[in-house]
Amino acid sequence: MIQTTREQFIRLFGKEPLIVVSPGRINLIGEHTDYNDGFVLPAAIDKKIVYAIALNGTQQCTAHAVFTNETVSFSLDKVQPTKGWINYLMGVVFQLQERGLPMQGFDCVVAGDIPVGAGMSSSAAVEGGLVAALDKLLGYGLDRMQMALIGQKAEHTFPGVKCGIMDQFANLHGKKDQVMRLDCRSLAYEYFPFNFPEYKVVLCNSMVHHSLASSAYNVRRQQCEEGVKAIRLKHAAVQSLRDASMAMLEEVRAQLDPKVYDRCAYVIAEIQRVQDATQLLQAGDLAKFGELMYATHEGLSKLYEVSVPELDFLVSLARQREEVAGARLMGGGFGGCTINLVKADKVDDYISFIQSRYKAEYGKVPEVYVTTIQDGVTVL
Ligand code: GLA
């Protein structure tokens, strides 16, 4: 893909580009915890966006997307929210301009194999890749965390999803065969080897993509904030659900909308689960780790209500199989993939089981991706 993207760039723009490879991500556990100052356990994967890019000495930016075979241009003095994939590029440019960093027009070809809307964070990959490319081309000297924060801000202001930092962080900090535990409050992180040759990380795509996912996401975030507000009236030191306990939540239960109570109960439990899961990972206990993944799914489905019947069905299929240590919906929810830890020698059996059962139930064959953990954004 790198080679064909480069060649296409040379055909379209007639010069040699800089190449940037920007991966998607998985998250083993810790869902909807990032914007609650909790912990996450993501990793960058082998699905990626590839940029071929060069400055053009004008005020004009032109981007050709291989996936839609579409070329779009915008001028640096008119960077404002719009529709479609170009919005992610413009969001990044806007945020760099906001910080007073020098900007110049550029040409790029964008290719990729991260399925859109599958919960593997193609948007963070588009954002992170462009920040890293412009950092290199214009010599900003940003560090990876600054780049991640710029990508996150771009997502908030242009597509308008009030996301946490997990996706942009994972995209820019990934390391081959390592998962990362990020403390989303302090932004401190640690790498842990994910060294289980007898298991594979298998993503099963429900092929469902809800257009309301981003507005529902923002509502979840507000509900968490509402819970914090109520708890803070009794416990002034509580800044976010990270600081709250189940006992504190119980104290204010009567004042809370039952939905808000459920959302907060899920998040408080999930923040703890990431801590427990990290210990199990270090101890090499994937069986117990998998049980926590199932518990996360249960919470996401019943309390946080970000699942859909298709995802619940995929997880119920996983539960029937001995070769699966654990499974759950991954990412924001309302569609996308489940993440499954599957015994390596049974992966083929598992895939045919999932595909035939899912087809029988929903009339469509889910795509399945057997992923590997890879480095984060790489500027070649
Ligand atoms: C999306 C967001 C992330 C995170 C997850 C849920 O991927 O972009 O910040 O909140 O959902 O864990």
Short mmCIF file of C-alpha atoms in Angstrom, two decimals, residues 18-340:
data_model
loop_
_atom_site.label_atom_id
_atom_site.label_comp_id
_atom_site.label_asym_id
_atom_site.label_seq_id
_atom_site.Cartn_x
_atom_site.Cartn_y
_atom_site.Cartn_z
CA LEU A 18 6.97 12.12 2.51
CA ILE A 19 5.31 8.85 3.59
CA VAL A 20 3.52 8.51 6.93
CA VAL A 21 1.93 5.29 8.17
CA SER A 22 -0.79 5.85 10.77
CA PRO A 23 -2.43 2.83 12.43
CA GLY A 24 -5.87 2.06 13.80
CA ARG A 25 -6.19 0.78 17.33
CA ILE A 26 -7.71 -1.89 19.49
CA ASN A 27 -8.59 -1.48 23.13
CA LEU A 28 -8.37 -4.57 25.32
CA ILE A 29 -10.37 -3.09 28.16
CA GLY A 30 -11.39 0.31 29.56
CA GLU A 31 -14.23 1.60 27.41
CA HIS A 32 -15.78 5.05 27.94
CA THR A 33 -13.32 5.57 30.77
CA ASP A 34 -10.96 8.00 29.00
CA TYR A 35 -13.19 11.08 29.25
CA ASN A 36 -13.88 10.16 32.88
CA ASP A 37 -10.17 10.50 33.79
CA GLY A 38 -9.88 6.71 34.11
CA PHE A 39 -7.58 4.12 32.53
CA VAL A 40 -7.52 2.45 29.12
CA LEU A 41 -5.50 -0.46 27.68
CA PRO A 42 -5.16 0.12 23.94
CA ALA A 43 -2.62 -0.83 21.27
CA ALA A 44 -1.95 0.22 17.68
CA ILE A 45 -2.61 -2.45 15.03
CA ASP A 46 -1.74 -3.54 11.51
CA LYS A 47 -4.70 -1.75 9.91
CA LYS A 48 -3.57 1.68 8.80
CA ILE A 49 -3.91 4.93 6.90
CA VAL A 50 -1.03 5.83 4.59
CA TYR A 51 -0.24 9.42 3.65
CA ALA A 52 1.93 10.48 0.74
CA ILE A 53 2.34 14.22 1.28
CA ALA A 54 4.44 17.25 0.29
CA LEU A 55 4.26 21.02 0.71
CA ASN A 56 3.27 22.88 -2.47
CA GLY A 57 4.34 26.49 -1.80
CA THR A 58 0.77 27.85 -2.10
CA GLN A 59 -2.13 28.59 0.27
CA GLN A 60 -4.08 25.66 -1.11
CA CYS A 61 -4.37 22.13 0.34
CA THR A 62 -5.37 19.29 -1.98
CA ALA A 63 -6.11 15.78 -0.79
CA HIS A 64 -6.91 12.74 -2.90
CA ALA A 65 -8.59 9.87 -1.04
CA VAL A 66 -7.96 6.49 -2.60
CA PHE A 67 -10.95 4.90 -0.76
CA THR A 68 -13.48 7.27 -2.34
CA ASN A 69 -11.42 8.14 -5.42
CA GLU A 70 -12.20 11.75 -4.74
CA THR A 71 -10.00 14.85 -4.71
CA VAL A 72 -10.88 17.76 -2.44
CA SER A 73 -9.22 21.15 -1.99
CA PHE A 74 -9.45 23.90 0.57
CA SER A 75 -7.71 27.20 1.12
CA LEU A 76 -5.74 27.92 4.30
CA ASP A 77 -7.65 31.13 4.88
CA LYS A 78 -11.01 29.33 4.83
CA VAL A 79 -10.65 26.42 7.24
CA GLN A 80 -14.04 25.75 8.78
CA PRO A 81 -16.13 22.69 9.70
CA THR A 82 -17.63 20.92 6.72
CA LYS A 83 -18.84 17.40 5.84
CA GLY A 84 -17.06 14.20 4.82
CA TRP A 85 -13.54 12.92 5.45
CA ILE A 86 -11.87 16.24 4.54
CA ASN A 87 -13.33 17.58 7.79
CA TYR A 88 -10.74 15.56 9.74
CA LEU A 89 -7.88 17.11 7.77
CA MET A 90 -9.28 20.60 8.12
CA GLY A 91 -9.77 20.09 11.86
CA VAL A 92 -6.07 19.31 12.23
CA VAL A 93 -4.99 22.28 10.10
CA PHE A 94 -7.28 24.56 12.11
CA GLN A 95 -5.87 23.36 15.43
CA LEU A 96 -2.29 23.87 14.26
CA GLN A 97 -3.17 27.38 13.08
CA GLU A 98 -4.91 28.06 16.42
CA ARG A 99 -1.63 27.31 18.19
CA GLY A 100 0.16 29.85 16.04
CA LEU A 101 2.24 27.19 14.27
CA PRO A 102 3.37 28.07 10.74
CA MET A 103 1.19 26.54 8.02
CA GLN A 104 1.68 26.07 4.30
CA GLY A 105 -0.36 24.50 1.56
CA PHE A 106 0.19 20.80 0.88
CA ASP A 107 -0.81 18.04 -1.51
CA CYS A 108 -1.51 14.53 -0.30
CA VAL A 109 -2.80 11.13 -1.27
CA VAL A 110 -4.55 9.26 1.54
CA ALA A 111 -5.01 5.49 1.34
CA GLY A 112 -5.98 2.98 3.99
CA ASP A 113 -7.42 -0.34 5.04
CA ILE A 114 -9.03 0.59 8.37
CA PRO A 115 -12.72 -0.16 7.92
CA VAL A 116 -14.68 3.04 8.58
CA GLY A 117 -17.20 2.91 11.43
CA ALA A 118 -15.80 -0.36 12.75
CA GLY A 119 -14.55 1.08 16.03
CA MET A 120 -10.86 0.87 15.06
CA SER A 121 -10.51 4.63 15.01
CA SER A 122 -9.89 5.46 11.41
CA SER A 123 -10.56 9.10 12.27
CA ALA A 124 -7.77 9.28 14.86
CA ALA A 125 -5.48 7.65 12.30
CA VAL A 126 -6.31 10.32 9.72
CA GLU A 127 -5.73 13.07 12.30
CA GLY A 128 -2.56 11.64 13.87
CA GLY A 129 -0.98 10.92 10.50
CA LEU A 130 -1.52 14.47 9.29
CA VAL A 131 -0.22 16.09 12.50
CA ALA A 132 2.92 13.95 12.34
CA ALA A 133 3.39 14.69 8.63
CA LEU A 134 3.07 18.46 9.06
CA ASP A 135 5.29 18.34 12.15
CA LYS A 136 7.99 16.75 10.00
CA LEU A 137 7.47 18.95 6.93
CA LEU A 138 7.26 22.22 8.86
CA GLY A 139 9.65 21.36 11.71
CA TYR A 140 7.30 22.01 14.65
CA GLY A 141 9.15 19.70 17.05
CA LEU A 142 5.92 18.59 18.76
CA ASP A 143 6.10 15.57 21.03
CA ARG A 144 3.74 12.65 20.54
CA MET A 145 1.41 13.62 23.38
CA GLN A 146 1.07 17.16 22.03
CA MET A 147 0.21 15.65 18.66
CA ALA A 148 -2.43 13.42 20.26
CA LEU A 149 -4.01 16.39 22.05
CA ILE A 150 -4.12 18.34 18.79
CA GLY A 151 -5.87 15.41 17.07
CA GLN A 152 -8.38 15.15 19.91
CA LYS A 153 -9.14 18.88 19.75
CA ALA A 154 -9.59 18.59 15.98
CA GLU A 155 -12.17 15.84 16.57
CA HIS A 156 -14.00 17.98 19.16
CA THR A 157 -14.17 21.06 16.99
CA PHE A 158 -14.70 19.74 13.45
CA PRO A 159 -16.63 16.44 13.41
CA GLY A 160 -17.90 17.55 16.85
CA VAL A 161 -17.35 14.30 18.77
CA LYS A 162 -16.33 15.10 22.35
CA CYS A 163 -14.02 12.09 22.45
CA GLY A 164 -11.48 11.23 25.11
CA ILE A 165 -7.77 10.90 24.40
CA MET A 166 -7.51 7.12 23.94
CA ASP A 167 -7.63 6.83 20.16
CA GLN A 168 -5.22 9.62 19.33
CA PHE A 169 -2.90 8.49 22.12
CA ALA A 170 -2.83 4.87 20.92
CA ASN A 171 -2.34 5.88 17.29
CA LEU A 172 0.74 7.95 18.17
CA HIS A 173 2.30 5.89 20.99
CA GLY A 174 1.79 2.30 19.85
CA LYS A 175 4.71 -0.15 20.07
CA LYS A 176 4.95 -3.52 18.38
CA ASP A 177 3.63 -6.36 20.58
CA GLN A 178 2.96 -4.04 23.53
CA VAL A 179 -0.27 -2.78 25.01
CA MET A 180 -0.33 0.51 26.86
CA ARG A 181 -2.04 1.43 30.07
CA LEU A 182 -2.78 5.11 29.95
CA ASP A 183 -3.89 7.12 32.94
CA CYS A 184 -6.19 9.55 31.15
CA ARG A 185 -5.93 12.06 33.98
CA SER A 186 -2.17 12.45 34.33
CA LEU A 187 -1.45 11.15 30.80
CA ALA A 188 1.24 8.90 32.32
CA TYR A 189 1.51 5.57 30.50
CA GLU A 190 3.24 2.24 30.71
CA TYR A 191 3.90 -0.47 28.15
CA PHE A 192 3.11 -4.11 28.86
CA PRO A 193 4.21 -6.92 26.58
CA PHE A 194 1.28 -8.69 24.96
CA ASN A 195 3.15 -11.88 24.54
CA PHE A 196 0.63 -14.67 24.15
CA PRO A 197 1.55 -16.64 21.04
CA GLU A 198 -1.21 -19.14 21.80
CA TYR A 199 -3.88 -16.42 21.43
CA LYS A 200 -4.93 -14.12 18.60
CA VAL A 201 -6.81 -10.85 18.79
CA VAL A 202 -9.79 -11.30 16.47
CA LEU A 203 -12.15 -8.47 15.54
CA CYS A 204 -15.64 -9.38 14.31
CA ASN A 205 -17.38 -6.57 12.46
CA SER A 206 -21.12 -6.37 13.07
CA MET A 207 -21.29 -4.33 9.83
CA VAL A 208 -23.63 -1.99 11.71
CA HIS A 209 -22.85 1.71 11.66
CA HIS A 210 -25.25 4.07 13.37
CA SER A 211 -25.34 7.62 12.12
CA LEU A 212 -26.47 8.77 15.58
CA ALA A 213 -23.44 7.26 17.28
CA SER A 214 -21.62 10.56 17.75
CA SER A 215 -24.57 12.41 19.26
CA ALA A 216 -25.30 9.46 21.58
CA TYR A 217 -21.61 9.48 22.55
CA ASN A 218 -21.81 13.14 23.55
CA VAL A 219 -24.95 12.43 25.59
CA ARG A 220 -23.12 9.68 27.53
CA ARG A 221 -20.40 12.16 28.35
CA GLN A 222 -22.95 14.68 29.65
CA GLN A 223 -24.65 12.03 31.78
CA CYS A 224 -21.32 11.20 33.45
CA GLU A 225 -20.81 14.90 34.16
CA GLU A 226 -24.29 15.10 35.66
CA GLY A 227 -23.45 12.23 38.02
CA VAL A 228 -20.21 13.94 39.06
CA LYS A 229 -22.08 17.18 39.79
CA ALA A 230 -24.45 15.41 42.17
CA ILE A 231 -21.66 13.51 43.94
CA ARG A 232 -19.62 16.68 44.30
CA LEU A 233 -22.34 18.33 46.36
CA LYS A 234 -21.49 15.80 49.08
CA HIS A 235 -17.85 15.12 48.27
CA ALA A 236 -16.24 18.36 47.13
CA ALA A 237 -12.98 16.69 46.10
CA VAL A 238 -14.59 14.59 43.38
CA GLN A 239 -13.57 16.05 40.03
CA SER A 240 -14.58 13.17 37.79
CA LEU A 241 -15.87 9.59 38.05
CA ARG A 242 -12.26 8.53 38.55
CA ASP A 243 -12.53 9.94 42.08
CA ALA A 244 -15.95 8.44 42.82
CA SER A 245 -16.74 5.15 44.55
CA MET A 246 -19.89 3.04 44.32
CA ALA A 247 -20.65 4.08 47.91
CA MET A 248 -20.61 7.76 46.91
CA LEU A 249 -22.84 7.03 43.95
CA GLU A 250 -25.31 5.17 46.20
CA GLU A 251 -25.50 8.21 48.49
CA VAL A 252 -26.92 10.35 45.68
CA ARG A 253 -28.92 7.66 43.92
CA ALA A 254 -32.31 9.12 44.91
CA GLN A 255 -31.46 12.47 43.31
CA LEU A 256 -30.26 10.97 40.05
CA ASP A 257 -32.10 10.08 36.89
CA PRO A 258 -31.91 6.23 36.88
CA LYS A 259 -30.11 6.33 33.51
CA VAL A 260 -27.45 8.66 34.93
CA TYR A 261 -27.02 6.29 37.87
CA ASP A 262 -26.51 3.35 35.50
CA ARG A 263 -23.99 5.21 33.36
CA CYS A 264 -21.93 6.19 36.40
CA ALA A 265 -22.15 2.70 37.94
CA TYR A 266 -20.73 1.24 34.74
CA VAL A 267 -17.85 3.73 34.54
CA ILE A 268 -16.83 3.37 38.19
CA ALA A 269 -16.71 -0.43 37.80
CA GLU A 270 -14.89 -0.24 34.47
CA ILE A 271 -12.12 2.02 35.78
CA GLN A 272 -11.44 -0.61 38.46
CA ARG A 273 -11.63 -3.42 35.89
CA VAL A 274 -8.77 -1.93 33.88
CA GLN A 275 -6.57 -1.97 36.98
CA ASP A 276 -7.50 -5.57 37.75
CA ALA A 277 -7.09 -6.60 34.12
CA THR A 278 -3.59 -5.12 33.91
CA GLN A 279 -2.53 -7.24 36.88
CA LEU A 280 -3.99 -10.36 35.25
CA LEU A 281 -2.16 -9.53 32.05
CA GLN A 282 1.13 -9.25 33.92
CA ALA A 283 0.40 -12.54 35.64
CA GLY A 284 -0.29 -14.11 32.25
CA ASP A 285 -3.84 -15.07 33.24
CA LEU A 286 -5.77 -14.52 30.02
CA ALA A 287 -8.65 -16.71 31.17
CA LYS A 288 -9.49 -14.37 34.04
CA PHE A 289 -8.68 -11.37 31.86
CA GLY A 290 -11.30 -12.64 29.41
CA GLU A 291 -13.93 -12.84 32.15
CA LEU A 292 -13.41 -9.15 32.77
CA MET A 293 -13.93 -8.47 29.06
CA TYR A 294 -17.30 -10.22 29.25
CA ALA A 295 -18.15 -8.17 32.34
CA THR A 296 -17.30 -5.01 30.43
CA HIS A 297 -19.62 -6.03 27.63
CA GLU A 298 -22.43 -6.70 30.06
CA GLY A 299 -21.97 -3.22 31.53
CA LEU A 300 -21.74 -1.53 28.14
CA SER A 301 -24.89 -3.30 27.02
CA LYS A 302 -27.13 -3.09 30.12
CA LEU A 303 -25.92 -0.03 32.00
CA TYR A 304 -24.16 2.18 29.50
CA GLU A 305 -26.54 1.15 26.69
CA VAL A 306 -24.12 1.58 23.81
CA SER A 307 -24.54 -1.91 22.38
CA VAL A 308 -26.86 -3.06 19.60
CA PRO A 309 -28.49 -6.50 19.20
CA GLU A 310 -25.91 -7.48 16.57
CA LEU A 311 -23.00 -6.86 18.97
CA ASP A 312 -24.78 -8.67 21.81
CA PHE A 313 -25.33 -11.56 19.45
CA LEU A 314 -21.64 -11.70 18.47
CA VAL A 315 -20.64 -11.75 22.15
CA SER A 316 -23.20 -14.45 22.91
CA LEU A 317 -21.65 -16.55 20.13
CA ALA A 318 -18.20 -16.03 21.64
CA ARG A 319 -19.46 -17.21 25.02
CA GLN A 320 -20.46 -20.56 23.51
CA ARG A 321 -16.91 -21.32 22.40
CA GLU A 322 -14.17 -22.82 24.51
CA GLU A 323 -11.43 -21.36 22.36
CA VAL A 324 -12.47 -17.82 23.32
CA ALA A 325 -11.03 -16.35 26.53
CA GLY A 326 -13.18 -13.22 26.36
CA ALA A 327 -15.08 -10.90 24.04
CA ARG A 328 -16.84 -7.57 24.14
CA LEU A 329 -17.85 -4.70 21.95
CA MET A 330 -14.92 -2.39 21.28
CA GLY A 331 -14.77 1.39 20.99
CA GLY A 332 -17.64 3.82 21.31
CA GLY A 333 -20.37 1.28 20.46
CA PHE A 334 -23.63 1.50 18.46
CA GLY A 335 -22.06 -0.82 15.92
CA GLY A 336 -18.54 -1.65 14.83
CA CYS A 337 -16.57 -4.64 16.06
CA THR A 338 -16.30 -7.02 18.95
CA ILE A 339 -12.80 -7.82 20.17
CA ASN A 340 -12.21 -11.51 20.89
#
